């Protein structure tokens, strides 16, 4: 876990590799290719790259047309614009038709940092998981991004992939198995379960290590696929530990915490605490400062565990 890499960097790398393997792969961007790292693909395959300018609705409308013509399309911009500005096009053009478009959105969450509240997206997972047929993916590091993107490109149908701006610990090894739609058990524990997604997975593992020193054995699960959700791994954890804490770099309304609560309210009601953005906007600052201020850290997870425990 010593090495660090942004998930958007891994996205750019794997796109170029996939471009060489799949001639039907087309990549599109909204004039942010240097930031989203689609520029790596553009350099290798300029004839299959389209910069649609600062026009996100047009980006996803055109992506739908290409997909319905037989192409596999990865269309990227910042998460705020992909999920917010273009939502109606994503719903009615991509979702309703089941178009083979992969909405690969970067710069999500509080760790956008200095770009401030206007660009810090806490609603995207909530919005995208409401669209029928939409797969929703939130990798925690570079290696999981590469493994999941390969599966996303080869699956049929629409998918939303959430990627980050800041470098994060490289948690998974290249040999680790990561399967779309299946949660990963990262640490055994009998007292409480921490269910995390995205960049909060590494914080969850750090929290579990600290709790172990205090005599609390915390199970840790990485839910990298928010939809379809791996209900069985969640219910099993609830049955065996009786206490759940969720952790996400997203609003606690509509994201991972809500998804887990929806499952457990039907199948195994237990005490749940949620770590995430607490129904507020953010502000400009460094990623670490903002994570601390808005309660998305290892310490926040430890405190939540103590509440349920």
Short mmCIF file of N, CA and C in Angstrom, two decimals, residues 184-187 189 191-197 200-201 203-209 211 216-223 237 241 243-248 256 273 275 298 301-302 304-305 308:
data_model
loop_
_atom_site.label_atom_id
_atom_site.label_comp_id
_atom_site.label_asym_id
_atom_site.label_seq_id
_atom_site.Cartn_x
_atom_site.Cartn_y
_atom_site.Cartn_z
N UNK A 184 -15.63 -7.62 -2.09
CA UNK A 184 -14.39 -8.30 -1.68
C UNK A 184 -14.23 -8.25 -0.16
N UNK A 185 -14.10 -9.42 0.46
CA UNK A 185 -13.80 -9.50 1.89
C UNK A 185 -12.31 -9.27 2.07
N UNK A 186 -11.95 -8.17 2.72
CA UNK A 186 -10.55 -7.79 2.85
C UNK A 186 -9.96 -8.16 4.21
N UNK A 187 -10.81 -8.25 5.23
CA UNK A 187 -10.34 -8.56 6.58
C UNK A 187 -11.45 -9.25 7.34
N UNK A 189 -13.48 -10.44 10.70
CA UNK A 189 -13.78 -9.84 11.99
C UNK A 189 -15.13 -10.32 12.48
N UNK A 191 -16.81 -8.77 15.39
CA UNK A 191 -17.49 -7.82 16.26
C UNK A 191 -18.31 -6.78 15.51
N UNK A 192 -17.85 -6.36 14.35
CA UNK A 192 -18.49 -5.31 13.57
C UNK A 192 -18.00 -5.43 12.14
N UNK A 193 -18.79 -4.94 11.18
CA UNK A 193 -18.36 -4.94 9.78
C UNK A 193 -18.31 -3.51 9.27
N UNK A 194 -17.19 -3.16 8.64
CA UNK A 194 -17.05 -1.88 7.95
C UNK A 194 -17.18 -2.15 6.46
N UNK A 195 -18.20 -1.57 5.85
CA UNK A 195 -18.43 -1.73 4.41
C UNK A 195 -18.05 -0.40 3.74
N UNK A 196 -17.04 -0.44 2.90
CA UNK A 196 -16.49 0.79 2.32
C UNK A 196 -16.49 0.72 0.80
N UNK A 197 -16.39 1.89 0.19
CA UNK A 197 -16.28 1.97 -1.27
C UNK A 197 -15.34 3.10 -1.65
N UNK A 200 -12.38 5.32 0.43
CA UNK A 200 -12.56 5.06 1.85
C UNK A 200 -12.18 3.64 2.24
N UNK A 201 -11.88 2.79 1.27
CA UNK A 201 -11.47 1.42 1.59
C UNK A 201 -10.17 1.41 2.37
N UNK A 203 -8.97 3.80 4.23
CA UNK A 203 -9.26 4.34 5.57
C UNK A 203 -9.93 3.27 6.44
N UNK A 204 -10.79 2.47 5.83
CA UNK A 204 -11.47 1.40 6.57
C UNK A 204 -10.47 0.37 7.09
N UNK A 205 -9.49 0.03 6.26
CA UNK A 205 -8.49 -0.94 6.69
C UNK A 205 -7.61 -0.37 7.81
N UNK A 206 -7.27 0.90 7.71
CA UNK A 206 -6.50 1.55 8.78
C UNK A 206 -7.32 1.59 10.07
N UNK A 207 -8.59 1.88 9.96
CA UNK A 207 -9.47 1.92 11.13
C UNK A 207 -9.55 0.54 11.78
N UNK A 208 -9.67 -0.51 10.96
CA UNK A 208 -9.75 -1.87 11.49
C UNK A 208 -8.49 -2.25 12.24
N UNK A 209 -7.34 -1.81 11.73
CA UNK A 209 -6.07 -2.11 12.41
C UNK A 209 -6.01 -1.41 13.76
N UNK A 211 -8.62 -0.47 15.57
CA UNK A 211 -9.61 -1.08 16.45
C UNK A 211 -9.12 -2.41 17.02
N UNK A 216 -11.20 -4.76 19.39
CA UNK A 216 -12.40 -4.88 18.55
C UNK A 216 -11.99 -5.43 17.19
N UNK A 217 -12.55 -6.59 16.84
CA UNK A 217 -12.22 -7.22 15.56
C UNK A 217 -13.23 -6.80 14.50
N UNK A 218 -12.78 -5.98 13.57
CA UNK A 218 -13.66 -5.43 12.54
C UNK A 218 -13.45 -6.15 11.21
N UNK A 219 -14.54 -6.63 10.65
CA UNK A 219 -14.51 -7.17 9.30
C UNK A 219 -14.53 -5.99 8.32
N UNK A 220 -13.83 -6.10 7.20
CA UNK A 220 -13.82 -5.02 6.20
C UNK A 220 -14.19 -5.60 4.84
N UNK A 221 -15.16 -4.95 4.19
CA UNK A 221 -15.63 -5.36 2.86
C UNK A 221 -15.51 -4.18 1.91
N UNK A 222 -14.95 -4.43 0.74
CA UNK A 222 -14.90 -3.44 -0.34
C UNK A 222 -16.08 -3.68 -1.28
N UNK A 223 -17.00 -2.72 -1.33
CA UNK A 223 -18.10 -2.78 -2.30
C UNK A 223 -17.74 -1.83 -3.44
N UNK A 237 -22.53 -10.62 6.52
CA UNK A 237 -21.79 -9.82 7.50
C UNK A 237 -22.70 -9.34 8.61
N UNK A 241 -21.92 -10.46 12.38
CA UNK A 241 -21.32 -9.45 13.27
C UNK A 241 -22.37 -8.59 13.97
N UNK A 243 -23.46 -5.69 13.52
CA UNK A 243 -23.26 -4.24 13.52
C UNK A 243 -22.58 -3.85 12.20
N UNK A 244 -23.05 -2.75 11.58
CA UNK A 244 -22.53 -2.33 10.29
C UNK A 244 -22.17 -0.85 10.32
N UNK A 245 -21.01 -0.52 9.76
CA UNK A 245 -20.62 0.87 9.49
C UNK A 245 -20.29 0.98 8.01
N UNK A 246 -20.89 1.95 7.33
CA UNK A 246 -20.57 2.19 5.92
C UNK A 246 -19.68 3.41 5.81
N UNK A 247 -18.82 3.42 4.79
CA UNK A 247 -17.88 4.53 4.60
C UNK A 247 -17.75 4.85 3.12
N UNK A 248 -18.00 6.11 2.77
CA UNK A 248 -17.97 6.53 1.37
C UNK A 248 -17.59 8.00 1.27
N UNK A 256 -23.73 4.56 -0.92
CA UNK A 256 -23.48 3.22 -0.39
C UNK A 256 -24.27 2.97 0.89
N UNK A 273 -24.33 2.64 11.20
CA UNK A 273 -23.83 4.02 11.21
C UNK A 273 -23.21 4.29 9.85
N UNK A 275 -20.65 6.77 7.50
CA UNK A 275 -19.59 7.77 7.39
C UNK A 275 -19.60 8.28 5.95
N UNK A 298 -10.13 7.81 8.68
CA UNK A 298 -9.99 6.63 9.55
C UNK A 298 -10.60 6.91 10.92
N UNK A 301 -14.33 6.71 11.01
CA UNK A 301 -14.80 5.32 10.96
C UNK A 301 -14.69 4.67 12.33
N UNK A 302 -13.57 4.92 13.02
CA UNK A 302 -13.38 4.37 14.37
C UNK A 302 -14.49 4.89 15.30
N UNK A 304 -17.48 5.87 14.48
CA UNK A 304 -18.76 5.26 14.09
C UNK A 304 -18.84 3.83 14.61
N UNK A 305 -17.72 3.10 14.54
CA UNK A 305 -17.70 1.74 15.08
C UNK A 305 -18.00 1.74 16.58
N UNK A 308 -21.78 1.98 17.25
CA UNK A 308 -22.58 0.75 17.08
C UNK A 308 -22.14 -0.34 18.03
#
